[in-house]
Structure formats: C-alpha cells, structure tokens
Amino acid sequence: MVRLPWMMPRRLAAAALAIGLPVSAFAPAAWATGEQRAPRALYSCQDANGRTLASDRPIPECAARTVRELRSDGILQREVPPPPSAEEIRRREIEERARQIAARELRQAKARDHALLQAYADMDTLNAARQRRLAAIDDEITAAQKRLADLHEARKPLQAQSAGRPESLPPPQRQRLSDITNAIIAENAFIARRGAERQQSAAQFDEDAMRLRQLLGERSLLTPVSGAVAR
C-alpha cells in the first residue's frame, strides 16, 4: 500500500497513481502550499520523448499534444485532442468548400427539376415546344438566306462594272458596293449565330427530354394506381 506524504490530498495521490506517476510528483506543491483540498482536475500528456507530464493545471508543454483530463479521484474525464496542424486546417477547408459546392449543385439540380415539371406536363408538351422553337429559328435562317441571295444578285452588276477594281467605280456605285458587301457579311454572321443557337436549343431539349422521362417515371411510381384497393 502506498503511503501518502504528510498533508498530501488523497484524491490527488489517487489521480497520480492512475496515470502511472509516483505520488511524490505532486507532494512538493502540496507541502509548499499546505493545501489540503483536492484539486478539481489533473492534466496529463506525453511529450515528444514519451515522457508523461502531469499537473493540477494546464501544462504549456502539452499545448500541441493530446491531453488527458482526470477527475481528482483518478477517473478519466475527457481527452482533449491537439489543435489541428496547418495541413489539417487546409484539408478541412478544402473539404468544406467541396461540401458547399456539392450542396449548391444539388439545390440547383432540384430547382431545374421543379422548373422542368412546371413547364412540361408530359413528353408531348415538351416535343411540341421543341418543334415550335426549332421551327422559329429555321424560319429566321430561311429569311436571312433569302436576303443573302438578293444581296449577291444586287452585287453582281457592280462587281462586273468594277472588273475587280472597286476604286474605279464612281463614288455612288462604290459606296453601294461597300454597303452590299457589309450587309452580306452581317447576314452570314447572323445565319451562323442562329445555326449555333439551333444546335444548342436542340441539345437542351434532348437533355430536358431525357430528364423529364426520368422524373415522370419516378412520379408514376409514387402515384397510387387508380382503383387500387388499400390493404
């Protein structure tokens, strides 16, 4: 049986024994203060060399180590992990940013699904909207192509008159040729732009159609069958 030093608090001695320290490790402090009241807690950690450090108050050398906090009767109360390193903080920040991005993308996907179901009650509604949209673009392209053909016809006599030398034309004809050439450039750009928009619209409708089929299928699975008998 371990004999407690004179005036050594019994609970502090028990706590010291619980973490493998000799009772005398805390005796000097107790003798110096004459303190007979048991401390509220005991702090303990292992330093980089594997030595066990303990005190009845927080230990500066344990700031970067896992600290065991024991009650005055030696029972473990909690373990306080060391503060995160710079690399751990960086990793946690990256993980948190990734979590926020994933949450935002999920909210956006749910909003798109809701908007899709609000816009199209069924596949026929979507297909009709697709036909109207693409037909409108086709009409614009056809009209632009007709204007382009007319411009080419209007430019032919001026080109023939200039024989490849526009500067030889009188000022009015030279200005007319320049205006027609610029109009041709603008119409070609318009046709190319609307053609690209048509491709984008078609691709978007294809994507919406695929997603709408999935959503309608999920909805049908969740909708009770008409006339089904509840059990």
PDB file of C-alpha atoms in Angstrom:
ATOM      1  CA  MET A   1       0.000   0.000   0.000  1.00  0.00           C
ATOM      2  CA  VAL A   2       1.350   3.419  -0.955  1.00  0.00           C
ATOM      3  CA  ARG A   3       1.817   5.765   1.962  1.00  0.00           C
ATOM      4  CA  LEU A   4       0.641   9.268   1.202  1.00  0.00           C
ATOM      5  CA  PRO A   5       3.027  12.080   2.078  1.00  0.00           C
ATOM      6  CA  TRP A   6       2.098  14.213   5.024  1.00  0.00           C
ATOM      7  CA  MET A   7      -0.719  16.643   4.085  1.00  0.00           C
ATOM      8  CA  MET A   8      -0.874  15.118   0.539  1.00  0.00           C
ATOM      9  CA  PRO A   9      -4.524  15.145  -0.715  1.00  0.00           C
ATOM     10  CA  ARG A  10      -5.690  11.557  -1.105  1.00  0.00           C
ATOM     11  CA  ARG A  11      -7.600  12.192  -4.338  1.00  0.00           C
ATOM     12  CA  LEU A  12      -4.625  13.901  -5.959  1.00  0.00           C
ATOM     13  CA  ALA A  13      -2.454  10.979  -4.999  1.00  0.00           C
ATOM     14  CA  ALA A  14      -5.001   8.568  -6.499  1.00  0.00           C
ATOM     15  CA  ALA A  15      -5.048  10.529  -9.730  1.00  0.00           C
ATOM     16  CA  ALA A  16      -1.265  10.475  -9.911  1.00  0.00           C
ATOM     17  CA  LEU A  17      -1.241   6.718  -9.457  1.00  0.00           C
ATOM     18  CA  ALA A  18      -3.929   6.378 -12.185  1.00  0.00           C
ATOM     19  CA  ILE A  19      -1.609   7.807 -14.832  1.00  0.00           C
ATOM     20  CA  GLY A  20       1.479   5.969 -13.602  1.00  0.00           C
ATOM     21  CA  LEU A  21       3.227   8.792 -11.742  1.00  0.00           C
ATOM     22  CA  PRO A  22       4.683   8.497  -8.265  1.00  0.00           C
ATOM     23  CA  VAL A  23       2.723  10.166  -5.545  1.00  0.00           C
ATOM     24  CA  SER A  24       5.748  12.288  -4.742  1.00  0.00           C
ATOM     25  CA  ALA A  25       5.374  14.053  -8.091  1.00  0.00           C
ATOM     26  CA  PHE A  26       2.737  16.271  -6.544  1.00  0.00           C
ATOM     27  CA  ALA A  27       3.918  16.255  -2.965  1.00  0.00           C
ATOM     28  CA  PRO A  28       6.163  19.353  -3.173  1.00  0.00           C
ATOM     29  CA  ALA A  29       3.299  21.534  -4.405  1.00  0.00           C
ATOM     30  CA  ALA A  30       1.038  20.249  -1.685  1.00  0.00           C
ATOM     31  CA  TRP A  31       3.685  20.769   1.028  1.00  0.00           C
ATOM     32  CA  ALA A  32       4.578  24.213  -0.268  1.00  0.00           C
ATOM     33  CA  THR A  33       1.010  25.469  -0.152  1.00  0.00           C
ATOM     34  CA  GLY A  34      -0.234  23.419   2.725  1.00  0.00           C
ATOM     35  CA  GLU A  35      -3.273  22.840   0.583  1.00  0.00           C
ATOM     36  CA  GLN A  36      -5.493  20.041   1.914  1.00  0.00           C
ATOM     37  CA  ARG A  37      -8.411  20.489  -0.531  1.00  0.00           C
ATOM     38  CA  ALA A  38      -8.368  18.131  -3.536  1.00  0.00           C
ATOM     39  CA  PRO A  39      -7.869  19.857  -6.891  1.00  0.00           C
ATOM     40  CA  ARG A  40     -10.709  19.790  -9.385  1.00  0.00           C
ATOM     41  CA  ALA A  41      -8.768  18.060 -12.154  1.00  0.00           C
ATOM     42  CA  LEU A  42      -5.449  16.586 -13.166  1.00  0.00           C
ATOM     43  CA  TYR A  43      -3.923  17.206 -16.593  1.00  0.00           C
ATOM     44  CA  SER A  44      -1.599  14.715 -18.256  1.00  0.00           C
ATOM     45  CA  CYS A  45       0.112  14.202 -21.615  1.00  0.00           C
ATOM     46  CA  GLN A  46       3.132  12.546 -23.183  1.00  0.00           C
ATOM     47  CA  ASP A  47       5.797  14.791 -24.625  1.00  0.00           C
ATOM     48  CA  ALA A  48       7.737  14.138 -27.847  1.00  0.00           C
ATOM     49  CA  ASN A  49      10.180  11.901 -25.929  1.00  0.00           C
ATOM     50  CA  GLY A  50       7.427   9.732 -24.496  1.00  0.00           C
ATOM     51  CA  ARG A  51       7.645  11.166 -21.006  1.00  0.00           C
ATOM     52  CA  THR A  52       4.417  11.544 -19.073  1.00  0.00           C
ATOM     53  CA  LEU A  53       3.797  15.069 -17.842  1.00  0.00           C
ATOM     54  CA  ALA A  54       1.119  15.846 -15.277  1.00  0.00           C
ATOM     55  CA  SER A  55      -0.079  18.816 -13.292  1.00  0.00           C
ATOM     56  CA  ASP A  56      -3.108  20.100 -11.484  1.00  0.00           C
ATOM     57  CA  ARG A  57      -3.285  22.942 -14.019  1.00  0.00           C
ATOM     58  CA  PRO A  58      -2.923  23.094 -17.835  1.00  0.00           C
ATOM     59  CA  ILE A  59       0.596  22.224 -18.978  1.00  0.00           C
ATOM     60  CA  PRO A  60       2.248  24.544 -21.552  1.00  0.00           C
ATOM     61  CA  GLU A  61       4.339  21.656 -22.894  1.00  0.00           C
ATOM     62  CA  CYS A  62       1.097  19.826 -23.714  1.00  0.00           C
ATOM     63  CA  ALA A  63      -0.291  22.568 -25.939  1.00  0.00           C
ATOM     64  CA  ALA A  64       0.356  20.546 -29.113  1.00  0.00           C
ATOM     65  CA  ARG A  65      -0.316  17.115 -27.582  1.00  0.00           C
ATOM     66  CA  THR A  66      -3.381  15.077 -26.653  1.00  0.00           C
ATOM     67  CA  VAL A  67      -4.239  15.962 -23.067  1.00  0.00           C
ATOM     68  CA  ARG A  68      -5.962  13.583 -20.682  1.00  0.00           C
ATOM     69  CA  GLU A  69      -8.076  15.347 -18.074  1.00  0.00           C
ATOM     70  CA  LEU A  70      -8.785  13.249 -14.991  1.00  0.00           C
ATOM     71  CA  ARG A  71     -11.038  13.895 -12.081  1.00  0.00           C
ATOM     72  CA  SER A  72      -9.458  14.321  -8.705  1.00  0.00           C
ATOM     73  CA  ASP A  73     -10.234  10.655  -7.939  1.00  0.00           C
ATOM     74  CA  GLY A  74      -8.217   9.483 -10.961  1.00  0.00           C
ATOM     75  CA  ILE A  75     -11.127   8.676 -13.282  1.00  0.00           C
ATOM     76  CA  LEU A  76     -10.665   9.852 -16.873  1.00  0.00           C
ATOM     77  CA  GLN A  77     -12.994  12.750 -17.526  1.00  0.00           C
ATOM     78  CA  ARG A  78     -12.124  13.544 -21.152  1.00  0.00           C
ATOM     79  CA  GLU A  79      -9.360  13.617 -23.732  1.00  0.00           C
ATOM     80  CA  VAL A  80      -8.622  16.897 -25.454  1.00  0.00           C
ATOM     81  CA  PRO A  81      -7.109  16.385 -28.923  1.00  0.00           C
ATOM     82  CA  PRO A  82      -4.239  18.600 -30.040  1.00  0.00           C
ATOM     83  CA  PRO A  83      -5.073  21.655 -32.163  1.00  0.00           C
ATOM     84  CA  PRO A  84      -5.108  20.913 -35.899  1.00  0.00           C
ATOM     85  CA  SER A  85      -1.958  21.461 -37.893  1.00  0.00           C
ATOM     86  CA  ALA A  86      -1.785  23.897 -40.799  1.00  0.00           C
ATOM     87  CA  GLU A  87      -2.124  20.975 -43.232  1.00  0.00           C
ATOM     88  CA  GLU A  88      -5.194  19.647 -41.377  1.00  0.00           C
ATOM     89  CA  ILE A  89      -6.782  23.104 -41.404  1.00  0.00           C
ATOM     90  CA  ARG A  90      -6.137  23.359 -45.156  1.00  0.00           C
ATOM     91  CA  ARG A  91      -7.610  19.896 -45.752  1.00  0.00           C
ATOM     92  CA  ARG A  92     -10.713  20.732 -43.708  1.00  0.00           C
ATOM     93  CA  GLU A  93     -11.177  23.979 -45.639  1.00  0.00           C
ATOM     94  CA  ILE A  94     -10.938  22.084 -48.943  1.00  0.00           C
ATOM     95  CA  GLU A  95     -13.458  19.503 -47.723  1.00  0.00           C
ATOM     96  CA  GLU A  96     -15.821  22.234 -46.532  1.00  0.00           C
ATOM     97  CA  ARG A  97     -15.617  24.055 -49.865  1.00  0.00           C
ATOM     98  CA  ALA A  98     -16.310  20.787 -51.694  1.00  0.00           C
ATOM     99  CA  ARG A  99     -19.292  20.142 -49.411  1.00  0.00           C
ATOM    100  CA  GLN A 100     -20.681  23.621 -50.079  1.00  0.00           C
ATOM    101  CA  ILE A 101     -20.248  23.225 -53.847  1.00  0.00           C
ATOM    102  CA  ALA A 102     -21.985  19.835 -53.787  1.00  0.00           C
ATOM    103  CA  ALA A 103     -24.856  21.257 -51.724  1.00  0.00           C
ATOM    104  CA  ARG A 104     -25.237  24.214 -54.101  1.00  0.00           C
ATOM    105  CA  GLU A 105     -25.228  21.938 -57.150  1.00  0.00           C
ATOM    106  CA  LEU A 106     -27.859  19.721 -55.521  1.00  0.00           C
ATOM    107  CA  ARG A 107     -30.095  22.732 -54.850  1.00  0.00           C
ATOM    108  CA  GLN A 108     -29.669  23.904 -58.437  1.00  0.00           C
ATOM    109  CA  ALA A 109     -30.498  20.434 -59.794  1.00  0.00           C
ATOM    110  CA  LYS A 110     -33.664  20.293 -57.681  1.00  0.00           C
ATOM    111  CA  ALA A 111     -34.653  23.768 -58.896  1.00  0.00           C
ATOM    112  CA  ARG A 112     -34.140  22.688 -62.538  1.00  0.00           C
ATOM    113  CA  ASP A 113     -36.219  19.561 -61.996  1.00  0.00           C
ATOM    114  CA  HIS A 114     -39.017  21.602 -60.447  1.00  0.00           C
ATOM    115  CA  ALA A 115     -38.961  24.092 -63.322  1.00  0.00           C
ATOM    116  CA  LEU A 116     -38.995  21.243 -65.861  1.00  0.00           C
ATOM    117  CA  LEU A 117     -42.073  19.642 -64.314  1.00  0.00           C
ATOM    118  CA  GLN A 118     -43.796  23.011 -64.129  1.00  0.00           C
ATOM    119  CA  ALA A 119     -43.079  23.746 -67.807  1.00  0.00           C
ATOM    120  CA  TYR A 120     -43.982  20.338 -69.288  1.00  0.00           C
ATOM    121  CA  ALA A 121     -46.808  18.172 -68.012  1.00  0.00           C
ATOM    122  CA  ASP A 122     -45.796  15.290 -70.284  1.00  0.00           C
ATOM    123  CA  MET A 123     -43.479  14.352 -73.153  1.00  0.00           C
ATOM    124  CA  ASP A 124     -45.961  15.533 -75.801  1.00  0.00           C
ATOM    125  CA  THR A 125     -45.897  19.031 -74.332  1.00  0.00           C
ATOM    126  CA  LEU A 126     -42.100  19.097 -74.457  1.00  0.00           C
ATOM    127  CA  ASN A 127     -41.945  17.764 -78.010  1.00  0.00           C
ATOM    128  CA  ALA A 128     -44.425  20.402 -79.179  1.00  0.00           C
ATOM    129  CA  ALA A 129     -42.345  23.153 -77.552  1.00  0.00           C
ATOM    130  CA  ARG A 130     -39.244  21.754 -79.240  1.00  0.00           C
ATOM    131  CA  GLN A 131     -40.866  21.827 -82.668  1.00  0.00           C
ATOM    132  CA  ARG A 132     -42.087  25.408 -82.198  1.00  0.00           C
ATOM    133  CA  ARG A 133     -38.680  26.635 -81.034  1.00  0.00           C
ATOM    134  CA  LEU A 134     -36.662  24.985 -83.789  1.00  0.00           C
ATOM    135  CA  ALA A 135     -39.208  25.957 -86.452  1.00  0.00           C
ATOM    136  CA  ALA A 136     -38.963  29.623 -85.397  1.00  0.00           C
ATOM    137  CA  ILE A 137     -35.181  29.542 -85.741  1.00  0.00           C
ATOM    138  CA  ASP A 138     -35.434  27.762 -89.095  1.00  0.00           C
ATOM    139  CA  ASP A 139     -37.780  30.485 -90.342  1.00  0.00           C
ATOM    140  CA  GLU A 140     -35.291  33.176 -89.329  1.00  0.00           C
ATOM    141  CA  ILE A 141     -32.448  31.351 -91.076  1.00  0.00           C
ATOM    142  CA  THR A 142     -34.537  30.865 -94.242  1.00  0.00           C
ATOM    143  CA  ALA A 143     -35.416  34.564 -94.320  1.00  0.00           C
ATOM    144  CA  ALA A 144     -31.766  35.526 -93.841  1.00  0.00           C
ATOM    145  CA  GLN A 145     -30.705  33.173 -96.618  1.00  0.00           C
ATOM    146  CA  LYS A 146     -33.209  34.819 -98.989  1.00  0.00           C
ATOM    147  CA  ARG A 147     -31.885  38.267 -98.078  1.00  0.00           C
ATOM    148  CA  LEU A 148     -28.367  36.973 -98.641  1.00  0.00           C
ATOM    149  CA  ALA A 149     -29.285  35.661-102.102  1.00  0.00           C
ATOM    150  CA  ASP A 150     -30.829  39.027-103.009  1.00  0.00           C
ATOM    151  CA  LEU A 151     -27.690  40.852-101.870  1.00  0.00           C
ATOM    152  CA  HIS A 152     -25.479  38.624-104.007  1.00  0.00           C
ATOM    153  CA  GLU A 153     -27.675  39.312-107.035  1.00  0.00           C
ATOM    154  CA  ALA A 154     -27.532  43.060-106.351  1.00  0.00           C
ATOM    155  CA  ARG A 155     -23.749  42.976-106.096  1.00  0.00           C
ATOM    156  CA  LYS A 156     -23.125  41.119-109.359  1.00  0.00           C
ATOM    157  CA  PRO A 157     -23.530  44.091-111.775  1.00  0.00           C
ATOM    158  CA  LEU A 158     -21.371  46.320-109.589  1.00  0.00           C
ATOM    159  CA  GLN A 159     -18.641  43.693-109.474  1.00  0.00           C
ATOM    160  CA  ALA A 160     -18.845  43.283-113.224  1.00  0.00           C
ATOM    161  CA  GLN A 161     -18.606  47.042-113.703  1.00  0.00           C
ATOM    162  CA  SER A 162     -15.580  47.367-111.414  1.00  0.00           C
ATOM    163  CA  ALA A 163     -13.756  44.393-113.009  1.00  0.00           C
ATOM    164  CA  GLY A 164     -12.210  43.597-109.664  1.00  0.00           C
ATOM    165  CA  ARG A 165     -11.171  47.214-109.003  1.00  0.00           C
ATOM    166  CA  PRO A 166     -13.825  48.828-106.728  1.00  0.00           C
ATOM    167  CA  GLU A 167     -11.814  52.056-106.557  1.00  0.00           C
ATOM    168  CA  SER A 168     -12.501  52.557-110.305  1.00  0.00           C
ATOM    169  CA  LEU A 169     -16.245  52.916-109.726  1.00  0.00           C
ATOM    170  CA  PRO A 170     -17.889  56.314-109.389  1.00  0.00           C
ATOM    171  CA  PRO A 171     -18.412  57.305-105.736  1.00  0.00           C
ATOM    172  CA  PRO A 172     -22.141  56.414-105.587  1.00  0.00           C
ATOM    173  CA  GLN A 173     -21.608  52.936-107.066  1.00  0.00           C
ATOM    174  CA  ARG A 174     -18.504  52.405-104.949  1.00  0.00           C
ATOM    175  CA  GLN A 175     -20.490  53.243-101.778  1.00  0.00           C
ATOM    176  CA  ARG A 176     -23.324  50.971-102.911  1.00  0.00           C
ATOM    177  CA  LEU A 177     -20.904  48.077-103.438  1.00  0.00           C
ATOM    178  CA  SER A 178     -19.395  48.652 -99.998  1.00  0.00           C
ATOM    179  CA  ASP A 179     -22.833  48.718 -98.335  1.00  0.00           C
ATOM    180  CA  ILE A 180     -23.885  45.499-100.045  1.00  0.00           C
ATOM    181  CA  THR A 181     -20.628  43.762 -99.093  1.00  0.00           C
ATOM    182  CA  ASN A 182     -21.060  44.772 -95.450  1.00  0.00           C
ATOM    183  CA  ALA A 183     -24.682  43.589 -95.476  1.00  0.00           C
ATOM    184  CA  ILE A 184     -23.570  40.204 -96.857  1.00  0.00           C
ATOM    185  CA  ILE A 185     -21.026  39.876 -94.036  1.00  0.00           C
ATOM    186  CA  ALA A 186     -23.730  40.713 -91.463  1.00  0.00           C
ATOM    187  CA  GLU A 187     -26.211  38.206 -92.889  1.00  0.00           C
ATOM    188  CA  ASN A 188     -23.608  35.439 -92.949  1.00  0.00           C
ATOM    189  CA  ALA A 189     -22.777  36.170 -89.296  1.00  0.00           C
ATOM    190  CA  PHE A 190     -26.488  36.140 -88.406  1.00  0.00           C
ATOM    191  CA  ILE A 191     -27.044  32.797 -90.116  1.00  0.00           C
ATOM    192  CA  ALA A 192     -24.017  31.256 -88.374  1.00  0.00           C
ATOM    193  CA  ARG A 193     -25.156  32.595 -84.998  1.00  0.00           C
ATOM    194  CA  ARG A 194     -28.707  31.357 -85.376  1.00  0.00           C
ATOM    195  CA  GLY A 195     -27.434  27.985 -86.610  1.00  0.00           C
ATOM    196  CA  ALA A 196     -25.345  27.633 -83.460  1.00  0.00           C
ATOM    197  CA  GLU A 197     -28.349  28.625 -81.327  1.00  0.00           C
ATOM    198  CA  ARG A 198     -30.433  25.975 -83.077  1.00  0.00           C
ATOM    199  CA  GLN A 199     -27.879  23.305 -82.221  1.00  0.00           C
ATOM    200  CA  GLN A 200     -27.790  24.460 -78.592  1.00  0.00           C
ATOM    201  CA  SER A 201     -31.582  24.505 -78.372  1.00  0.00           C
ATOM    202  CA  ALA A 202     -31.853  21.020 -79.850  1.00  0.00           C
ATOM    203  CA  ALA A 203     -29.235  19.685 -77.427  1.00  0.00           C
ATOM    204  CA  GLN A 204     -31.000  21.337 -74.474  1.00  0.00           C
ATOM    205  CA  PHE A 205     -34.350  19.866 -75.498  1.00  0.00           C
ATOM    206  CA  ASP A 206     -32.714  16.426 -75.811  1.00  0.00           C
ATOM    207  CA  GLU A 207     -31.296  16.779 -72.298  1.00  0.00           C
ATOM    208  CA  ASP A 208     -34.619  18.028 -70.927  1.00  0.00           C
ATOM    209  CA  ALA A 209     -36.475  15.155 -72.610  1.00  0.00           C
ATOM    210  CA  MET A 210     -34.178  12.582 -71.036  1.00  0.00           C
ATOM    211  CA  ARG A 211     -34.548  14.126 -67.573  1.00  0.00           C
ATOM    212  CA  LEU A 212     -38.300  14.593 -67.933  1.00  0.00           C
ATOM    213  CA  ARG A 213     -38.748  10.905 -68.745  1.00  0.00           C
ATOM    214  CA  GLN A 214     -36.905  10.060 -65.536  1.00  0.00           C
ATOM    215  CA  LEU A 215     -38.950  12.491 -63.458  1.00  0.00           C
ATOM    216  CA  LEU A 216     -42.256  11.344 -64.918  1.00  0.00           C
ATOM    217  CA  GLY A 217     -41.243   7.746 -64.329  1.00  0.00           C
ATOM    218  CA  GLU A 218     -40.392   8.483 -60.706  1.00  0.00           C
ATOM    219  CA  ARG A 219     -43.663  10.344 -60.287  1.00  0.00           C
ATOM    220  CA  SER A 220     -45.644   7.417 -61.706  1.00  0.00           C
ATOM    221  CA  LEU A 221     -44.011   5.087 -59.208  1.00  0.00           C
ATOM    222  CA  LEU A 222     -45.036   7.386 -56.365  1.00  0.00           C
ATOM    223  CA  THR A 223     -48.609   7.942 -57.629  1.00  0.00           C
ATOM    224  CA  PRO A 224     -51.154   5.367 -56.381  1.00  0.00           C
ATOM    225  CA  VAL A 225     -52.801   3.314 -59.118  1.00  0.00           C
ATOM    226  CA  SER A 226     -56.386   4.429 -59.741  1.00  0.00           C
ATOM    227  CA  GLY A 227     -58.885   1.984 -58.282  1.00  0.00           C
ATOM    228  CA  ALA A 228     -56.315   0.169 -56.184  1.00  0.00           C
ATOM    229  CA  VAL A 229     -57.716  -1.331 -53.002  1.00  0.00           C
ATOM    230  CA  ALA A 230     -55.972  -0.214 -49.837  1.00  0.00           C
ATOM    231  CA  ARG A 231     -54.981  -3.035 -47.508  1.00  0.00           C
TER     232      ARG A 231
END
